[in-house]
Coordinates of C-alpha atoms in Angstrom, one line a residue:
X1 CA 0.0 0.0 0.0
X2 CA 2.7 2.4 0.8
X3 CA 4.1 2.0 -3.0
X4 CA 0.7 2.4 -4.1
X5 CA 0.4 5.6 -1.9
X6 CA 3.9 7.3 -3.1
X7 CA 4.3 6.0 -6.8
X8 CA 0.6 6.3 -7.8
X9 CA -0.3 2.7 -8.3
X10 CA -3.5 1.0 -8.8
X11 CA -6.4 2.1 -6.0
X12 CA -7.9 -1.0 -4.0
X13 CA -11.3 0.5 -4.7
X14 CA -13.7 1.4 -7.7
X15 CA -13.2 4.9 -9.6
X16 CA -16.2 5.5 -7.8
X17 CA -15.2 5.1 -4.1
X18 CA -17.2 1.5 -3.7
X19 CA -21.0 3.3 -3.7
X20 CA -23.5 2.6 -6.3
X21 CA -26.9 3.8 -7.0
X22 CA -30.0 1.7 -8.3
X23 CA -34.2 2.4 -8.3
X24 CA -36.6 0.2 -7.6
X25 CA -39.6 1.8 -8.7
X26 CA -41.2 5.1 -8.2
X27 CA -38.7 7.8 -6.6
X28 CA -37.4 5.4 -3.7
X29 CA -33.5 5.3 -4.0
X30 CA -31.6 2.7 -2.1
X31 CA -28.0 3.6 -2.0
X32 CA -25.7 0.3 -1.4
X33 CA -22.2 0.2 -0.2
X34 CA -19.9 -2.6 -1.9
X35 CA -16.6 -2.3 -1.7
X36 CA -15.0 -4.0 -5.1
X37 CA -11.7 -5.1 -6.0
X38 CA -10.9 -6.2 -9.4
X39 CA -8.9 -8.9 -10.3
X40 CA -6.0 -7.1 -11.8
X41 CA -5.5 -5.7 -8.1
X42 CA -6.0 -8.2 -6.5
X43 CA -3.2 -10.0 -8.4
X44 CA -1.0 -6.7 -8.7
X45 CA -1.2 -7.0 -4.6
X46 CA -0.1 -10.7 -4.3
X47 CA 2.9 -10.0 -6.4
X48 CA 4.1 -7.5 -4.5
X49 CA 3.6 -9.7 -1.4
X50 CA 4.9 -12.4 -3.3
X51 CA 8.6 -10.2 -4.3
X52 CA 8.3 -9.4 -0.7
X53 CA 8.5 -12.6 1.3
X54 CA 10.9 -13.6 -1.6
X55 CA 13.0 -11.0 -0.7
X56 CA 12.7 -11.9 3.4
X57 CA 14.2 -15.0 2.9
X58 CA 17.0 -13.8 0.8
X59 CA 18.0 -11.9 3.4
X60 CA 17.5 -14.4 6.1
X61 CA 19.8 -16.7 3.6
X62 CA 22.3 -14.1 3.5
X63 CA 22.4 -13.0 7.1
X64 CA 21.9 -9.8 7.2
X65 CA 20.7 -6.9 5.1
X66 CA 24.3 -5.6 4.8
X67 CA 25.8 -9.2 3.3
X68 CA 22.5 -8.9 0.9
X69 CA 23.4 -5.6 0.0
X70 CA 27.1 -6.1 -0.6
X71 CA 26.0 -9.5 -2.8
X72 CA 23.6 -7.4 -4.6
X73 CA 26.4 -4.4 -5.7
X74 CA 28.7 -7.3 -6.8
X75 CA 26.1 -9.0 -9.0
X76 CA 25.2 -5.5 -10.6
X77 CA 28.3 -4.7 -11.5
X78 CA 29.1 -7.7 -13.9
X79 CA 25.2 -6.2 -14.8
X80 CA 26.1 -3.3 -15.7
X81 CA 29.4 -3.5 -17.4
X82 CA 28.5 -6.5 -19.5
X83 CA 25.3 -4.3 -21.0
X84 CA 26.2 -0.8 -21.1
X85 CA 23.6 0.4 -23.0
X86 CA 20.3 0.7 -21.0
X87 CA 20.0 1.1 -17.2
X88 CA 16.4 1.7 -16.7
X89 CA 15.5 -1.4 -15.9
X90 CA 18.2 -1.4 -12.9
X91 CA 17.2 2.0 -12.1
X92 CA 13.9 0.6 -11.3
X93 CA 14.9 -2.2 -9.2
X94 CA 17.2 0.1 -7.2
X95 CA 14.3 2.2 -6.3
X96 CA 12.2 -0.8 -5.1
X97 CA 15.3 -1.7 -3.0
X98 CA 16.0 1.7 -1.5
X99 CA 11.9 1.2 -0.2
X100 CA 13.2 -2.1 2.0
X101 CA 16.8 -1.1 2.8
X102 CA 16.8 2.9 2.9
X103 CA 18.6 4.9 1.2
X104 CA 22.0 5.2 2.9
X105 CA 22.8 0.7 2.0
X106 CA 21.9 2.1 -1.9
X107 CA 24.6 5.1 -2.2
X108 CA 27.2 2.7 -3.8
X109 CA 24.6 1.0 -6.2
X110 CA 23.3 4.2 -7.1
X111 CA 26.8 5.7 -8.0
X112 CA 27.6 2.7 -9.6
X113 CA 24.4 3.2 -12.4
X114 CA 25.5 7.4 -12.5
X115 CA 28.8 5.9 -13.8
X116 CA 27.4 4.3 -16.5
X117 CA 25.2 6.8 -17.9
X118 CA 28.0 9.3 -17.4
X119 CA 30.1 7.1 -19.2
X120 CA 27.2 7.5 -22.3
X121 CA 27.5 11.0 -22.4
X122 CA 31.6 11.4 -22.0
X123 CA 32.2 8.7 -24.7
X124 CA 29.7 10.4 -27.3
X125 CA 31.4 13.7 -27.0
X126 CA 35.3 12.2 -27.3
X127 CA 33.7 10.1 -30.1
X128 CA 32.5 13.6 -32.3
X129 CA 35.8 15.1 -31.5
X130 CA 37.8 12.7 -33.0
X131 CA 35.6 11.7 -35.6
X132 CA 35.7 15.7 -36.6
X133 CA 39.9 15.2 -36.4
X134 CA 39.4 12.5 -38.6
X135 CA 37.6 14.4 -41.5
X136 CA 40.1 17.4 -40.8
X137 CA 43.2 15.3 -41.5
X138 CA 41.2 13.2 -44.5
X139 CA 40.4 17.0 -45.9
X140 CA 44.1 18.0 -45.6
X141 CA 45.8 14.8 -47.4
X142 CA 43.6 15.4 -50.1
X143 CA 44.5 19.1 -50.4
X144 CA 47.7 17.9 -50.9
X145 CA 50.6 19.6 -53.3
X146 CA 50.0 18.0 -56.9
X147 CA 53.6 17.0 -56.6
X148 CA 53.0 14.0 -54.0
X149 CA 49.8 12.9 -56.2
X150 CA 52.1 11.5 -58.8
X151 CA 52.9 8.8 -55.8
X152 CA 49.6 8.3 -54.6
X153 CA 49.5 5.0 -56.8
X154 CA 52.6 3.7 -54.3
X155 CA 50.9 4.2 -51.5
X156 CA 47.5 1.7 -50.9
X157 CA 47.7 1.1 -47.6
X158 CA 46.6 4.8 -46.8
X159 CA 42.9 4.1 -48.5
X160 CA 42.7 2.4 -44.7
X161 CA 42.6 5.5 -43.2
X162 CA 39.2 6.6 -45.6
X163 CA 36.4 6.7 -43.6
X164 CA 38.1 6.2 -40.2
X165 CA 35.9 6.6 -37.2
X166 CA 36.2 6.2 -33.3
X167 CA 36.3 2.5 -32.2
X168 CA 37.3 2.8 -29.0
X169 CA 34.0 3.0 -26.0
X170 CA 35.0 3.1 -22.2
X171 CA 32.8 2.4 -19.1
X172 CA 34.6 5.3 -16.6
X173 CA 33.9 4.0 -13.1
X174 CA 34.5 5.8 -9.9
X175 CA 36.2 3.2 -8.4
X176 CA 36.0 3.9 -4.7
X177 CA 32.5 3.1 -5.2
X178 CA 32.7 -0.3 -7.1
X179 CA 33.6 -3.7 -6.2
X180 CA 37.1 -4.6 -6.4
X181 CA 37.5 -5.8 -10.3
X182 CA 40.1 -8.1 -12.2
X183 CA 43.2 -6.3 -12.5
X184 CA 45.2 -9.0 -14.7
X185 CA 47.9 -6.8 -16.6
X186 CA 48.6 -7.7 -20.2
X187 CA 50.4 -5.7 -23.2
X188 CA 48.0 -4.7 -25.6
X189 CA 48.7 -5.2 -30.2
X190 CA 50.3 -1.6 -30.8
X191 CA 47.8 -0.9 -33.0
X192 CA 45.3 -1.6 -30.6
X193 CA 47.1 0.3 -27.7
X194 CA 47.3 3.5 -30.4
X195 CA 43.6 3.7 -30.3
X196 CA 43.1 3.0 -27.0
X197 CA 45.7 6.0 -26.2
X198 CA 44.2 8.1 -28.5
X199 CA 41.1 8.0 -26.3
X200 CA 42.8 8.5 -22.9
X201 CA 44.2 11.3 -24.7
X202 CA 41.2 12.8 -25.3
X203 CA 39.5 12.2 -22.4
X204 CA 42.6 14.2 -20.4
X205 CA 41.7 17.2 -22.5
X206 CA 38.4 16.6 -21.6
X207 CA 38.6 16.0 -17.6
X208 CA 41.6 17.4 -17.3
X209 CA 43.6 16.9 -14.7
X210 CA 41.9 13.1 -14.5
X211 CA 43.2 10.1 -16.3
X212 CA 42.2 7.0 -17.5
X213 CA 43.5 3.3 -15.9
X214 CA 42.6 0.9 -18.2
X215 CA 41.8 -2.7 -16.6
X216 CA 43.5 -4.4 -19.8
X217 CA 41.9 -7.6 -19.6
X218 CA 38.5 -6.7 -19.2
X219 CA 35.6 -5.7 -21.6
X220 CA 35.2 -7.0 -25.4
X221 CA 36.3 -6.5 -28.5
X222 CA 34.0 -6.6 -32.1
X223 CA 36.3 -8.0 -34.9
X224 CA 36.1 -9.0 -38.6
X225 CA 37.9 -12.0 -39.9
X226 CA 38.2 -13.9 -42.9
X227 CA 37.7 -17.3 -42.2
X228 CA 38.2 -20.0 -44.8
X229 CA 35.1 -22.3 -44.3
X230 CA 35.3 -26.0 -44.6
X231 CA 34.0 -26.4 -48.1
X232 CA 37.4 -24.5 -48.8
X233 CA 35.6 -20.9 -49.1
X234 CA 36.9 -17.6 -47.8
X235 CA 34.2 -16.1 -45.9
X236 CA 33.9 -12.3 -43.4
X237 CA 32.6 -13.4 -40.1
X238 CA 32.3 -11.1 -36.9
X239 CA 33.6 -12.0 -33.9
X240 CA 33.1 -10.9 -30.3
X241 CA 36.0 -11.8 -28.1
X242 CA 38.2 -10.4 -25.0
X243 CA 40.8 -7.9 -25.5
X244 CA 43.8 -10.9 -24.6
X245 CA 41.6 -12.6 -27.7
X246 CA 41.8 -10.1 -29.9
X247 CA 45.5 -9.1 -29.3
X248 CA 46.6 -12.4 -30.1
X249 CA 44.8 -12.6 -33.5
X250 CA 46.2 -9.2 -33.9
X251 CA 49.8 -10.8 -33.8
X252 CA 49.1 -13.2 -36.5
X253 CA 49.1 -10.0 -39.2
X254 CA 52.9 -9.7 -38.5
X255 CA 55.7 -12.6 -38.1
X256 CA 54.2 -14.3 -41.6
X257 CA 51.4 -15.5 -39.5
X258 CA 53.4 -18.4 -37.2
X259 CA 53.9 -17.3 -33.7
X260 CA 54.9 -19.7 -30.8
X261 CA 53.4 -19.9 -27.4
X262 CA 56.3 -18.9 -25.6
X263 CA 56.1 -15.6 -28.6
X264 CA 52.8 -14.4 -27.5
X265 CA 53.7 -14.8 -23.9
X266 CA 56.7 -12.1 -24.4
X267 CA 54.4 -10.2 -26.5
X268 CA 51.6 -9.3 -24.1
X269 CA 53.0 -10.2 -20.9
X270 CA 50.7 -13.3 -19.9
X271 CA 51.9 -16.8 -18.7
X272 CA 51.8 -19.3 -21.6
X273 CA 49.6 -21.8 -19.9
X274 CA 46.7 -18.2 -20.5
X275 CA 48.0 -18.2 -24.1
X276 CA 47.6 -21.5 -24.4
X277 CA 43.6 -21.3 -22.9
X278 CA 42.9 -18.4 -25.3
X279 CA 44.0 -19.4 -28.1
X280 CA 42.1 -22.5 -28.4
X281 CA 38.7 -20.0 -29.0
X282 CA 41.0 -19.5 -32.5
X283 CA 42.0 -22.7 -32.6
X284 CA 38.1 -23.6 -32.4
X285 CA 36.9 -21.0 -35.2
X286 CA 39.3 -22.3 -37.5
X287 CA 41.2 -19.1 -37.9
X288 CA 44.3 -21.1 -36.3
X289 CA 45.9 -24.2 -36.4
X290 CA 48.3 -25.8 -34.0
X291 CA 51.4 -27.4 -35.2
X292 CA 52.2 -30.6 -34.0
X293 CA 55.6 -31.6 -35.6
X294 CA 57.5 -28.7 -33.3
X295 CA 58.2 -29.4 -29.8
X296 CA 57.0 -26.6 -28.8
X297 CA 53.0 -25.1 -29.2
X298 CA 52.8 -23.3 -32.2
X299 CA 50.2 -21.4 -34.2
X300 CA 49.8 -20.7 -37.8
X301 CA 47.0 -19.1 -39.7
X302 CA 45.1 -21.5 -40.9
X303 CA 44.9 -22.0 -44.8
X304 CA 42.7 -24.0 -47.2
X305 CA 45.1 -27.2 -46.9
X306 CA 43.8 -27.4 -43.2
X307 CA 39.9 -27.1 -44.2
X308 CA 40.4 -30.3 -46.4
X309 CA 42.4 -32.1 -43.5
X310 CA 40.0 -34.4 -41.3
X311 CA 42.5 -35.2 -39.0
X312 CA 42.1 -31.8 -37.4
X313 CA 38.4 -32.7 -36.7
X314 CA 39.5 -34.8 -34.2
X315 CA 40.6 -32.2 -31.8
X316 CA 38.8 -30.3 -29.5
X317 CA 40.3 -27.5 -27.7
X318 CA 38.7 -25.4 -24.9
X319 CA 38.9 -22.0 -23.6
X320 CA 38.2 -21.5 -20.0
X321 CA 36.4 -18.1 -19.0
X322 CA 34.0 -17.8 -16.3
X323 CA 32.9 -14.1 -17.4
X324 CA 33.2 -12.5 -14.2
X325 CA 34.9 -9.2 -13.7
X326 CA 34.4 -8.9 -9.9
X327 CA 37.2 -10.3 -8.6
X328 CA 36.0 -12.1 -5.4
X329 CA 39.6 -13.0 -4.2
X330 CA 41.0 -9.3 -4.5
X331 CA 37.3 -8.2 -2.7
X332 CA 38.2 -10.4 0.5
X333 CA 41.9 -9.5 0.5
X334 CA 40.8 -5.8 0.7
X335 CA 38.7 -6.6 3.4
X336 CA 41.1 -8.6 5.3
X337 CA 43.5 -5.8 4.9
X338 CA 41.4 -3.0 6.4
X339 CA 40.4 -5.5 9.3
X340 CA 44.3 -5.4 10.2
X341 CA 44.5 -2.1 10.7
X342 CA 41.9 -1.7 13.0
X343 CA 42.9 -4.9 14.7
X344 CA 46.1 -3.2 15.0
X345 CA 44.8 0.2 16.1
X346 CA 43.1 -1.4 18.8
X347 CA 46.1 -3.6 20.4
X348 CA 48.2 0.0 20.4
X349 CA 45.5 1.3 22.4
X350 CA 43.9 -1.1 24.1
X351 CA 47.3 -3.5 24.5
X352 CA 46.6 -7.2 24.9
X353 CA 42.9 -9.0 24.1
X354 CA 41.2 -12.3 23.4
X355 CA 39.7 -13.3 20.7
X356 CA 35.8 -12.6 21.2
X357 CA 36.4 -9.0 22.5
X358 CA 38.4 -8.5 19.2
X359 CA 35.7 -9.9 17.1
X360 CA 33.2 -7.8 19.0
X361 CA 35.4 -5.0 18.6
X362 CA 35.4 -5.3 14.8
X363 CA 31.6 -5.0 14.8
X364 CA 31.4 -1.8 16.4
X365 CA 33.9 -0.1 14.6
X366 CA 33.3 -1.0 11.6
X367 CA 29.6 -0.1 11.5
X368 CA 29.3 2.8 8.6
X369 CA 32.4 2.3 6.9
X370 CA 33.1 0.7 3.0
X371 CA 34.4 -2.5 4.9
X372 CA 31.6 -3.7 7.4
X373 CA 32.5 -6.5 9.3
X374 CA 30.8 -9.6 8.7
X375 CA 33.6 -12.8 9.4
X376 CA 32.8 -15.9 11.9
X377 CA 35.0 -15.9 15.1
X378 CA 36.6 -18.9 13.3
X379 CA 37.6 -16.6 10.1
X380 CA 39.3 -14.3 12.3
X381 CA 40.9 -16.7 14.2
X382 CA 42.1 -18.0 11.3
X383 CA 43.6 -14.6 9.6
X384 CA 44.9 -13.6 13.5
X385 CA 47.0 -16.8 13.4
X386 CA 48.1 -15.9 10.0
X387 CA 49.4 -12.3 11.3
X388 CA 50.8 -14.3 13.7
X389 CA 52.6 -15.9 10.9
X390 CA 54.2 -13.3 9.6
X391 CA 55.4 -12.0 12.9
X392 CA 52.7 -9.0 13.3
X393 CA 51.0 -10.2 15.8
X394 CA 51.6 -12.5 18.8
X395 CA 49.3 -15.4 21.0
X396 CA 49.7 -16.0 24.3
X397 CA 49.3 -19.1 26.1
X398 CA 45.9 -17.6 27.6
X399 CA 45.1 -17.0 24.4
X400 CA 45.5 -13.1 24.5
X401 CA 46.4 -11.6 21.0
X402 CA 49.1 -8.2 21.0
X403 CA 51.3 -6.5 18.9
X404 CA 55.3 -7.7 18.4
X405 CA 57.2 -5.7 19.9

C-alpha cells in the first residue's frame, strides 16, 4: 500500500469510491455500499507480497541486510558492465530496494548506475571530437601539393585511413565506489594500444587533470575475420572476443602469420599456460591451427590445406572463462587488509585481548564504513593466526592476542 500511496499505483477500490446507486420503482433510491476489488488488483497486490517474502528470505539466507546488499552491488556490477547500453531497468529495481533497505545501504549502487550513464555521455562527446579530427586530417591529405599525387598510386595502404571513425568506447567508473575488479595486466597489439591512447588522450583534454587506468583484460572486442570455411571458401565473419583474444589474432598480421606460445607470452605479458587457454577460441573458429611436428606449441594461420584435412576434426580444444569481472579473491583481500588495521589500532591502544572482544570489537567499529565486518569468530581466528605468521602479531598461552614488539 505504501508503494501504491507514493508511486501512484493502482487504487484498492472502484473509480467511484465502492458506492453505487439503483431504483426500484417510483422515486425510492436505495444507495448500497460494496466495496469491489478487481482482479488485476488483486493480483497486482499478491505479487508485491509475493517479491516481498521472496525478498525476506534472501535476506535471512544471507544473514543480514548488509551481506544482501554487498552481494547485490557485486552481481550489478558484472550487470552493468556486460550491458552498457540501458539502465532503466536497474534503475527501477534500485528504487524498489531503496523502499526495503533505505537509502544510505543504496549510495554505492546508485553511483555505480550514474557511472554508466555518465560514461554515455563522455564517450559520445570524445567520439564527435575525434571523428571531426578525422575528417580534418582526410580533408588535408587530399588538399595535398599536386607533386605527392604522382605517388599516390605507391601508397594503398593509406585508403585504410578513408572513412576512419572512433572505435574505442569506455565504461569510466569511480572506483571507490565499485567492487574490487580483475586487475590482470597484459600488453596490448600496438595498433590496438594506439587507439586506445588516443582515447585516454582525449578524455585528459576533456577532464583534465583526471586520467584514465585501463583494466586491460576486461571488456570486449567486435572484430572481422576472414575465415576459410570448410568447403574451402573464404568467408567475413564477426567476432566478439576479450581484449587478450583479440590481441593475439592481432599478432598473427605480422611474423608471416606463425607465432609460438612462448612468442605471445613475451608479447603481451601473460603466462603461456593463459596463451595457451585463449587461443584455443581460434584454434576452435578455424582461424588457427596448432602445429604438431614442433616441440613446442605453435600457431599458424590457418589455410585451405587445413579445411580439407579431417585429422584436425579430431581435436577439440577449450577455452576457460567464467565471465566475471568482480574479482571475489582481490574483494576479500581488501577486506582482510582493512580489518588489520583496525585490529592493530586497537592492540596499540587497548594493549593485549582475546579473541571474542576483538571480534566484538570489529563490529562496532566497523559499523558505517566501506568494509563492514561480517567474518565468523573462526575466520578471524584464522587470519589472526596468519598475522601471527608473519610475525605482526603474537598469541599468548591464555590466548591473549598483541602486537610484536
Amino acid at each position: 500500500v505504501y508503494y501504491q500511496r507514493k508511486f501512484g499505483g493502482p487504487s484498492l477500490m472502484s473509480s467511484d469510491n465502492g458506492t453505487r446507486t439503483s431504483s426500484t420503482g417510483g422515486n425510492k433510491n436505495t444507495t448500497t455500499t460494496t466495496p469491489t476489488t478487481t482482479s488485476s488488483n488483486q493480483q497486482h497486490n499478491q505479487s508485491l507480497n509475493k517479491n516481498a517474502d521472496l525478498l525476506a528470505m534472501l535476506v535471512r539466507i544471507y544473514g543480514s541486510n548488509d551481506l544482501f546488499v554487498d552481494e547485490y552491488r557485486i552481481m550489478l556490477a558484472d550487470k552493468l558492465l556486460a550491458n552498457k547500453s540501458n539502465t532503466d531497468r536497474e534503475v527501477h529495481i534500485l528504487e524498489l530496494l531503496k523502499l526495503r533497505f533505505g537509502e544510505t545501504s543504496m549510495r554505492q549502487c546508485e553511483i555505480m548506475i550514474k557511472d554508466m550513464d555518465d560514461s554515455k555521455r563522455i564517450a559520445s562527446n570524445i567520439h564527435s571530437t575525434l571523428d571531426s579530427k578525422y575528417k580534418d586530417d582526410e580533408k588535408m591529405s587530399e588538399n595535398t601539393d599536386d607533386a605527392f599525387s604522382n605517388n599516390k598510386n605507391d601508397n594503398d595502404d593509406d585508403d585504410g585511413d578513408k572513412n576512419k571513425s572512433a572505435v574505442v568506447d569506455a565504461a569510466i567508473i569511480s572506483h571507490i565506489f565499485w567492487p574490487p575488479l580483475q586487475k590482470e595486466e597484459m600488453k596490448n597489439h600496438p595498433r590496438i594500444q594506439a587507439m586506445v591512447d588516443e582515447f585516454s588522450a582525449e578524455y585528459a583534454t576533456y577532464k583534465n587533470p583526471r586520467r584514465l587506468v585501463w583494466f586491460q583484460q576486461l571488456g570486449e572486442v567486435q572484430m572481422e575475420l576472414e575465415v576459410i570455411e570448410h568447403d574451402g571458401e573464404i568467408s567475413t565473419k564477426e567476432f566478439t572476443c576479450s581484449p587478450l583474444h583479440a590481441t593475439l589474432i592481432s599478432h598473427f598480421e605480422d611474423n608471416d602469420g606463425y607465432w609460438t606460445a612462448r612468442e605471445l607470452a613475451n608479447e603481451t605479458g601473460v603466462g603461456e599456460d593463459v596463451i595457451r587457454k585463449k587461443m584455443a577460441y581460434w584454434v576452435n573458429q578455424n582461424v588457427v591451427k596448432v602445429i604438431r611436428s614442433t616441440r613446442e606449441t605453435t600457431y599458424e594461420l590457418a589455410s585451405y590445406h587445413d579445411s580439407t584435412n579431417d585429422d584436425n576434426e579430431e581435436d577439440v580444444f577449450y577455452d576457460e572463462d567464467d565471465g566475471l569481472v568482480v574479482s571475489l579473491s582481490c574483494q576479500e583481500e581488501e577486506e582482510w587488509e582493512a580489518y588489520e588495521s583496525y585490529v592493530v589500532g586497537m592492540l596499540s591502544n587497548l594493549g593485549q585481548l582475546p579473541l571474542e572482544q576483538i571480534h566484538n570489537n570489529l563490529k562496532k567499529f566497523t559499523t558505517g564504513s566501506e568494509h563492514k565486518y561480517n567474518k565468523t569468530p573462526q575466520q578471524l581466528s584464522i587470519f589472526l593466526g596468519r598475522l601471527c605468521k608473519e610475525e605482526k602479531l603474537e598469541c599468548g598461552a591464555n590466548g591473549m592476542y598483541k602486537l610484536v614488539k
